[in-house]
CSV table of C-alpha atoms and ligand atoms in Angstrom, one decimal:
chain,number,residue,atom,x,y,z
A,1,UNK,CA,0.0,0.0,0.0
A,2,UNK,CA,1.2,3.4,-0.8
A,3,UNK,CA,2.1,5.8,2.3
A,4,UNK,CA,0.4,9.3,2.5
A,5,UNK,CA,3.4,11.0,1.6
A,6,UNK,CA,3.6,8.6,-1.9
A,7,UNK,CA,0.5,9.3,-2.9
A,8,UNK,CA,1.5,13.3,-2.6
A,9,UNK,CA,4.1,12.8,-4.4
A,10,UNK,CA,2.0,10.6,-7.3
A,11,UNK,CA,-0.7,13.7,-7.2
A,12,UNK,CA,2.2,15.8,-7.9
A,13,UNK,CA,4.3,14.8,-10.1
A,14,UNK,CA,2.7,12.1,-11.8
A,15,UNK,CA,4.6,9.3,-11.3
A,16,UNK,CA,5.9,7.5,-8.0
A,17,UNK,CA,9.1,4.9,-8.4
A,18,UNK,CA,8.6,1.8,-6.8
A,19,UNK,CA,12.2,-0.1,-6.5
A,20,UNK,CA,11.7,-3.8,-5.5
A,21,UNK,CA,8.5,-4.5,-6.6
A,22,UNK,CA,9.0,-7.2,-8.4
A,23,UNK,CA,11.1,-10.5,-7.2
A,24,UNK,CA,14.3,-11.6,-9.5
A,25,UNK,CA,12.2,-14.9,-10.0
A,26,UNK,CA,9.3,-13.3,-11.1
A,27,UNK,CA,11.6,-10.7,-13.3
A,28,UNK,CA,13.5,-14.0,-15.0
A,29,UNK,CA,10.3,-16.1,-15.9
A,30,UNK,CA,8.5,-13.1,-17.9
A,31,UNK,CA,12.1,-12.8,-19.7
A,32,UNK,CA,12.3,-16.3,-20.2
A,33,UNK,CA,8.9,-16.5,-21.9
A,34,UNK,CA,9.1,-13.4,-23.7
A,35,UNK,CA,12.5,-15.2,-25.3
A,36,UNK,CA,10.1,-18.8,-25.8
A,37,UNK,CA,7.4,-16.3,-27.8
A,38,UNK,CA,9.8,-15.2,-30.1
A,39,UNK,CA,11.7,-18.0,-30.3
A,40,UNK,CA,8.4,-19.6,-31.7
A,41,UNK,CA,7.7,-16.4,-34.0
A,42,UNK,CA,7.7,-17.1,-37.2
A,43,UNK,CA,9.5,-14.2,-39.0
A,44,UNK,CA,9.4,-14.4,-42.5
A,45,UNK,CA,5.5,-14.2,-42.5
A,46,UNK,CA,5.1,-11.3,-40.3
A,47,UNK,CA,7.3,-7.7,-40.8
A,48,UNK,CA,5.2,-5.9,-39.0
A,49,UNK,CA,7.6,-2.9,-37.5
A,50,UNK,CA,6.4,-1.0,-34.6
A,51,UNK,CA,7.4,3.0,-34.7
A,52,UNK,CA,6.4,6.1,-33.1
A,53,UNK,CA,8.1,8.3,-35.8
A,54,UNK,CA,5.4,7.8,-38.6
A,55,UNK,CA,1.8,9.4,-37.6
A,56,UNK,CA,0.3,10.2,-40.6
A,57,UNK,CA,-2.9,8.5,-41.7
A,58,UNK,CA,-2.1,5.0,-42.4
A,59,UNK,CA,-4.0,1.8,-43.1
A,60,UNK,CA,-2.4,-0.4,-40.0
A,61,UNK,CA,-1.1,-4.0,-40.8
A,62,UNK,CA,-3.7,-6.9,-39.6
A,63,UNK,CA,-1.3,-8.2,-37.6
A,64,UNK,CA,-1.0,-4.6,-35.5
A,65,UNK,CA,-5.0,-4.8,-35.2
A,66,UNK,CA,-5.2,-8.3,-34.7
A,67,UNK,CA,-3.1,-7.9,-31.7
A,68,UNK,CA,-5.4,-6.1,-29.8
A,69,UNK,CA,-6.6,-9.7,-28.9
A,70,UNK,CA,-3.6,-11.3,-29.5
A,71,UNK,CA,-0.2,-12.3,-29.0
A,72,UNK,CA,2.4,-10.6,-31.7
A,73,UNK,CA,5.7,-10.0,-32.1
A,74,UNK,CA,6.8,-6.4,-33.9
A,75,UNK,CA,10.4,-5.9,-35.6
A,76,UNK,CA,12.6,-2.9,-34.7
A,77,UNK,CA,12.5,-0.1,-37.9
A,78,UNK,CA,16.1,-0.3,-38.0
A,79,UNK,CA,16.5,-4.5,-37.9
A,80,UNK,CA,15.3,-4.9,-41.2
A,81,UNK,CA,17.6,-4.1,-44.4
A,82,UNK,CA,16.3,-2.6,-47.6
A,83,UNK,CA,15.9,-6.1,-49.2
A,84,UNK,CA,13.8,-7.2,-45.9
A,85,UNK,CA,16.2,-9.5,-44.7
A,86,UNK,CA,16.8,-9.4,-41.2
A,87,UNK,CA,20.1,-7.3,-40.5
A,88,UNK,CA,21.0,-9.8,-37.1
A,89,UNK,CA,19.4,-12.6,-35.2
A,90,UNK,CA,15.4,-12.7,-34.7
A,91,UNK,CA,16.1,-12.3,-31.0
A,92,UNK,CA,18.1,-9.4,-31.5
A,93,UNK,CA,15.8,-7.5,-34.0
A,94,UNK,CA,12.1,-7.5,-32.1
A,95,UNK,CA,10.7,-4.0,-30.7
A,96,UNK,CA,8.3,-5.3,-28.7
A,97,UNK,CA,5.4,-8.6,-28.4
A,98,UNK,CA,1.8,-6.9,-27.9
A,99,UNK,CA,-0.9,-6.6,-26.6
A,100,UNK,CA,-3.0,-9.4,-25.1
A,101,UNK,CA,-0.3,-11.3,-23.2
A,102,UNK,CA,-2.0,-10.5,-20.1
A,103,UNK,CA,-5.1,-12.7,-20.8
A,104,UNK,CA,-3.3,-15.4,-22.8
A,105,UNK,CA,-0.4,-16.2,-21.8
A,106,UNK,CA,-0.1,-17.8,-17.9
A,107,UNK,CA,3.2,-17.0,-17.6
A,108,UNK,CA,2.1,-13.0,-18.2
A,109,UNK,CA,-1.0,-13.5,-16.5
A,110,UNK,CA,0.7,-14.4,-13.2
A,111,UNK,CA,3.0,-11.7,-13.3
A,112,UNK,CA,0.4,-9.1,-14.3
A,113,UNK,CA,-2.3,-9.5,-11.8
A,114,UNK,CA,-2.5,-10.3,-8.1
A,115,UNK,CA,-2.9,-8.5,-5.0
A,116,UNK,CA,0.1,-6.2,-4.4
A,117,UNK,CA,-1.2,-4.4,-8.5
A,118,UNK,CA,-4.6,-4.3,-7.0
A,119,UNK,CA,-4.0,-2.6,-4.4
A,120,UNK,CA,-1.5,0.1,-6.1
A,121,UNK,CA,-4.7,0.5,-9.0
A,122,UNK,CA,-6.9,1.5,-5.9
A,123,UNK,CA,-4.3,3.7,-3.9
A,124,UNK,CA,-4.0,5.5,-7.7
A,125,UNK,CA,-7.5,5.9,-8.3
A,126,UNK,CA,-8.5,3.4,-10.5
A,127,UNK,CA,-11.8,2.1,-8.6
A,128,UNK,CA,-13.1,-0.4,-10.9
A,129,UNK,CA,-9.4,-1.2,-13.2
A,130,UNK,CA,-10.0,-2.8,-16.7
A,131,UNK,CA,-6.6,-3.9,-17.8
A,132,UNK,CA,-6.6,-3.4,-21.4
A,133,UNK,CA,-3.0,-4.2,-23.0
A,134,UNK,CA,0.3,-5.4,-22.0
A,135,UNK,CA,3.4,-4.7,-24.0
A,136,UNK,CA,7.1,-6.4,-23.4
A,137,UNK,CA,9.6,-3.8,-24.9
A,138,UNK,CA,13.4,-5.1,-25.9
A,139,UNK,CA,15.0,-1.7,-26.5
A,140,UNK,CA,17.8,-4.1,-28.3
A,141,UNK,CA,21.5,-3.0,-27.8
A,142,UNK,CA,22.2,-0.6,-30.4
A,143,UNK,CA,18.8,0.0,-32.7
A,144,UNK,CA,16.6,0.3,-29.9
A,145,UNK,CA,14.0,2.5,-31.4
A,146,UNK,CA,13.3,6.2,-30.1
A,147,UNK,CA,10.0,6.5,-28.3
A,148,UNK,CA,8.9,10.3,-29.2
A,149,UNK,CA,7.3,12.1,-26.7
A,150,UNK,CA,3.6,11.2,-25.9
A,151,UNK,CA,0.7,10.8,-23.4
A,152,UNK,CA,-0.7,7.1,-22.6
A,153,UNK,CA,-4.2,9.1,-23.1
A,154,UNK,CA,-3.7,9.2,-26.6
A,155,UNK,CA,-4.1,5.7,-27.3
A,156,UNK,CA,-6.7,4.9,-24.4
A,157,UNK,CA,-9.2,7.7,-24.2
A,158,UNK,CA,-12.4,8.0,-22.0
A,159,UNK,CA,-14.3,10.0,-20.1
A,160,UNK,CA,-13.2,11.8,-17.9
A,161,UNK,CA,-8.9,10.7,-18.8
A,162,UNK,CA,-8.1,7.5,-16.5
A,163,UNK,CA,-5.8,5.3,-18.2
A,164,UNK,CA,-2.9,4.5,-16.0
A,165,UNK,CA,0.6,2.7,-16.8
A,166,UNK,CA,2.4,0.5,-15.1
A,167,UNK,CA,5.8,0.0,-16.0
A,168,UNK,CA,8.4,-2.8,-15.2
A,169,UNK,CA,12.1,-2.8,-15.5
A,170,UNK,CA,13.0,-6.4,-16.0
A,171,UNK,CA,16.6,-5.0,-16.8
A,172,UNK,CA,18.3,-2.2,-15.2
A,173,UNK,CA,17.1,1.1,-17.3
A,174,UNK,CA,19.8,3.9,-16.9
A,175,UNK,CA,20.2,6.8,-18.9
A,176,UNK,CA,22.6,5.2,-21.4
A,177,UNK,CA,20.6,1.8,-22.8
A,178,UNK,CA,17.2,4.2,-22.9
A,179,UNK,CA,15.6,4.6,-19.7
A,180,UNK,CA,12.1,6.4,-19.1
A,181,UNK,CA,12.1,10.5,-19.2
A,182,UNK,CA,9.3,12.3,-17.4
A,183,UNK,CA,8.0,16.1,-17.4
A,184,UNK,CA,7.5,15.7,-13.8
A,185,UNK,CA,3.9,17.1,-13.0
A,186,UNK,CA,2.9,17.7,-16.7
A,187,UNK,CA,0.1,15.4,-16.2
A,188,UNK,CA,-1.6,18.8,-15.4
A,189,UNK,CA,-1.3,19.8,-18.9
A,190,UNK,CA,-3.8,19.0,-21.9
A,191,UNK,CA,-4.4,16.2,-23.9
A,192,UNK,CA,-2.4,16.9,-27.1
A,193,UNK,CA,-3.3,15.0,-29.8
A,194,UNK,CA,-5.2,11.4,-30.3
A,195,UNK,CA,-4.5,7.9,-32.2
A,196,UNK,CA,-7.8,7.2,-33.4
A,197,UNK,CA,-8.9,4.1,-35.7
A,198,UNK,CA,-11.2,4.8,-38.4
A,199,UNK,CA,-11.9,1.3,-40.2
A,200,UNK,CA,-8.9,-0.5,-40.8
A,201,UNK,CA,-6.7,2.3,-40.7
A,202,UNK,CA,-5.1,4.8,-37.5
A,203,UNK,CA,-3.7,8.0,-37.2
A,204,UNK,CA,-3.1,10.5,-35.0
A,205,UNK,CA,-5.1,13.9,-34.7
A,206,UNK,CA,-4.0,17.0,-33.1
A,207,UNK,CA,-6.1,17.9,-30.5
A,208,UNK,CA,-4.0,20.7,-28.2
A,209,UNK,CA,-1.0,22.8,-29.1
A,210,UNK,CA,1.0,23.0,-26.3
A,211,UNK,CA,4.3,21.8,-27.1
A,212,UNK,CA,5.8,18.6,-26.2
A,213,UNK,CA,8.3,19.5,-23.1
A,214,UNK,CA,12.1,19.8,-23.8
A,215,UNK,CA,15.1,18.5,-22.5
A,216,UNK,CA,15.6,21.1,-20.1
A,217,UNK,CA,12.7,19.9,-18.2
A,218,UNK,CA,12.9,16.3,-18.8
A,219,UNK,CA,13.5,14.7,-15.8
A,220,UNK,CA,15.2,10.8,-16.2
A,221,UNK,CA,14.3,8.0,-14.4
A,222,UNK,CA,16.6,5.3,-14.0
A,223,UNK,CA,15.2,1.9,-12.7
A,224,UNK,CA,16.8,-1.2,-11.3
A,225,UNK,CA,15.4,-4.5,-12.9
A,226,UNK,CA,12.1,-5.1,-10.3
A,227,UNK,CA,11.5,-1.3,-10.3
A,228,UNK,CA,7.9,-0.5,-10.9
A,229,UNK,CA,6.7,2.8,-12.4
A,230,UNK,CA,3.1,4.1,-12.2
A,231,UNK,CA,2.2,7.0,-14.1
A,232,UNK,CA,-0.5,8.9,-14.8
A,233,UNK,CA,-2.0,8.6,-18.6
A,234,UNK,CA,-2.0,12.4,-19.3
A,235,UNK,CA,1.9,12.8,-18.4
A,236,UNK,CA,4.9,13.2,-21.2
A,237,UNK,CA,7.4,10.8,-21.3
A,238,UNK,CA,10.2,9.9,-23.9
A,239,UNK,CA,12.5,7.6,-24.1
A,240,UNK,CA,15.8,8.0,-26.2
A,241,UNK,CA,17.0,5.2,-28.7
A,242,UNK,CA,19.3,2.8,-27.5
A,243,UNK,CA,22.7,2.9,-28.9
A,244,UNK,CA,24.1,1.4,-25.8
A,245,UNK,CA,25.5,-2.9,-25.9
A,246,UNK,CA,23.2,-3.2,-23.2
A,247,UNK,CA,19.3,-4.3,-24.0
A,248,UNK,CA,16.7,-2.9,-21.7
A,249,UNK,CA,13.8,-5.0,-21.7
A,250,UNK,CA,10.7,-3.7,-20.0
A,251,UNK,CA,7.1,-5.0,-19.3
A,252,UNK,CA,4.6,-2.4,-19.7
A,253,UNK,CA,0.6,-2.6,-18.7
A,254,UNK,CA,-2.2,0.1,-19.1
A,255,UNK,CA,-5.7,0.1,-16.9
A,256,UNK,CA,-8.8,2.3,-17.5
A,257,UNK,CA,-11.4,2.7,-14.9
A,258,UNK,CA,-14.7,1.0,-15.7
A,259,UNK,CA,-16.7,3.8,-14.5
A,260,UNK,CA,-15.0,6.6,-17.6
A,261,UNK,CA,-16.4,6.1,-21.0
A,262,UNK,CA,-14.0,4.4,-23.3
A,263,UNK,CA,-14.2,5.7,-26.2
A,264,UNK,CA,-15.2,3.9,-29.5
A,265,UNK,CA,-12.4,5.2,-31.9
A,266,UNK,CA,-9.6,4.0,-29.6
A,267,UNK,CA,-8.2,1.0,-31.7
A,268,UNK,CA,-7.6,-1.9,-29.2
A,269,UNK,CA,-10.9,-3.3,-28.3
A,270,UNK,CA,-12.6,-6.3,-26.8
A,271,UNK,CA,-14.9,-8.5,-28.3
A,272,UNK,CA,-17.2,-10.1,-25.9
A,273,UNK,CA,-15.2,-13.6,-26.3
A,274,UNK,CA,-12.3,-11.7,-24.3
A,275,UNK,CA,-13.7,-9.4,-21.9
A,276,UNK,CA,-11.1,-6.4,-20.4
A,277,UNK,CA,-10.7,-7.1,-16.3
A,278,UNK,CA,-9.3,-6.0,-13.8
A,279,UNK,CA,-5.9,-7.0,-11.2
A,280,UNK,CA,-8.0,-9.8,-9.4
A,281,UNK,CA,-6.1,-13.1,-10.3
B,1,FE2,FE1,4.0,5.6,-23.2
């Protein structure tokens, strides 16, 4: 349970640091899995690339819809060559596995619900959590990909704004391999700009001018594999491309609260054969 003075600082800044929360074990067998799921991806028949950089109006790739209720693996922009061949090993060249690991895989499943998350979603204000996606990021040693600045919100909007992430270090992130960088408290700002789905194609329209924050207020936030980091859905973060040796994998989950709207032009939703749930194992 958070302490008084945690929640402040939460209300404040918009994220709280929570070193520890997360056991070695329980750090090694999501890394272990996430290795068996690509292991088992089948590469040439899916070059689906993940990337912040390109938010124009595009028709999105099945297999980015598709994982909404699924379990897919997305290349790095950078792995693949001109020709399409890969440019090093299938291990080394994955961005991230999305977005329905949480209700499909056990070993995910354990690791993303239970009492101890439960309990942080209430002491955050999520009363009734629906846990909607779950990402595991690879930030690969030396084209991890750039995350440009952004706000959660974007991608999950209701009414009133109550998406929350959580965020899992399941290798030490430090400044050099690509760690998270906050605006601290800029969860007070407005919603810039949204990803909305119309069809079978996304893009991303502006909503708010204020400008993204700069470096001279970014404020970087190193985290020791086990750390977990909540953060509110309306604050900036960034997260600078990895040109380190060093991977930092992460394990990232974002909750709603039942009782906002969610709106229909968000692109991940639920048929009913999958319903969105909450922490409760
Ligand atoms: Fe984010």
């Amino acid at each position: 349970m958070l302490s008084p003075a945690q929640q402040l600082r939460y209300q404040a800044d918009g994220y709280l640091v929570l070193p520890g929360f997360k056991t070695g074990d329980a750090v090694a067998a999501l890394r272990r899995r996430a290795l068996e799921i690509v292991d088992a991806f089948d590469a040439d028949s899916h070059r689906a690339i993940f990337s912040t950089n390109d938010q124009a109006r595009r028709a999105a790739s099945a297999d980015f819809l598709a994982s909404a209720e699924g379990v897919q693996c997305f290349f790095e922009e950078e792995a693949i060559d001109d020709a399409g061949q890969l440019r090093q090993a299938k291990a080394l060249s994955i961005n991230k596995i999305g977005h329905a690991m949480h209700d499909l895989d056990p070993v995910f499943a354990a690791f993303s619900r239970g009492p101890a998350l439960a309990e942080l979603a209430a002491d955050v204000g999520l009363v009734q959590p629906l846990l909607w996606q779950s990402m595991y990021i690879f930030k690969q040693p030396g084209i991890g990909g750039e995350v440009t600045w952004h706000q959660d919100a974007s991608f999950f909007d209701t009414t009133p704004s109550t998406v929350t992430g959580f965020w899992f270090a399941l290798e030490d992130a430090t400044v050099d391999n690509g760690c998270l960088w906050m605006q601290a408290g800029g969860h007070r700002g407005p919603l810039r700009e949204r990803f909305v789905r119309e069809g079978d194609a996304v893009r991303m329209q502006p909503l708010d001018a204020t400008p993204w924050p700069d470096m001279s207020t970014a404020v970087p936030v190193p985290a020791e594999a086990g750390t977990l980091v909540v953060f509110h859905g309306l604050l900036p973060h960034w997260s600078a491309p990895n040109r380190s040796a060093r991977s930092r994998h992460a394990y990232t989950l974002h909750a709603t609260d039942g009782r906002a709207a969610y709106a229909a032009h968000n692109w991940l939703q639920r048929r009913a054969g999958l319903p969105v749930r909450g922490f409760e194992d």
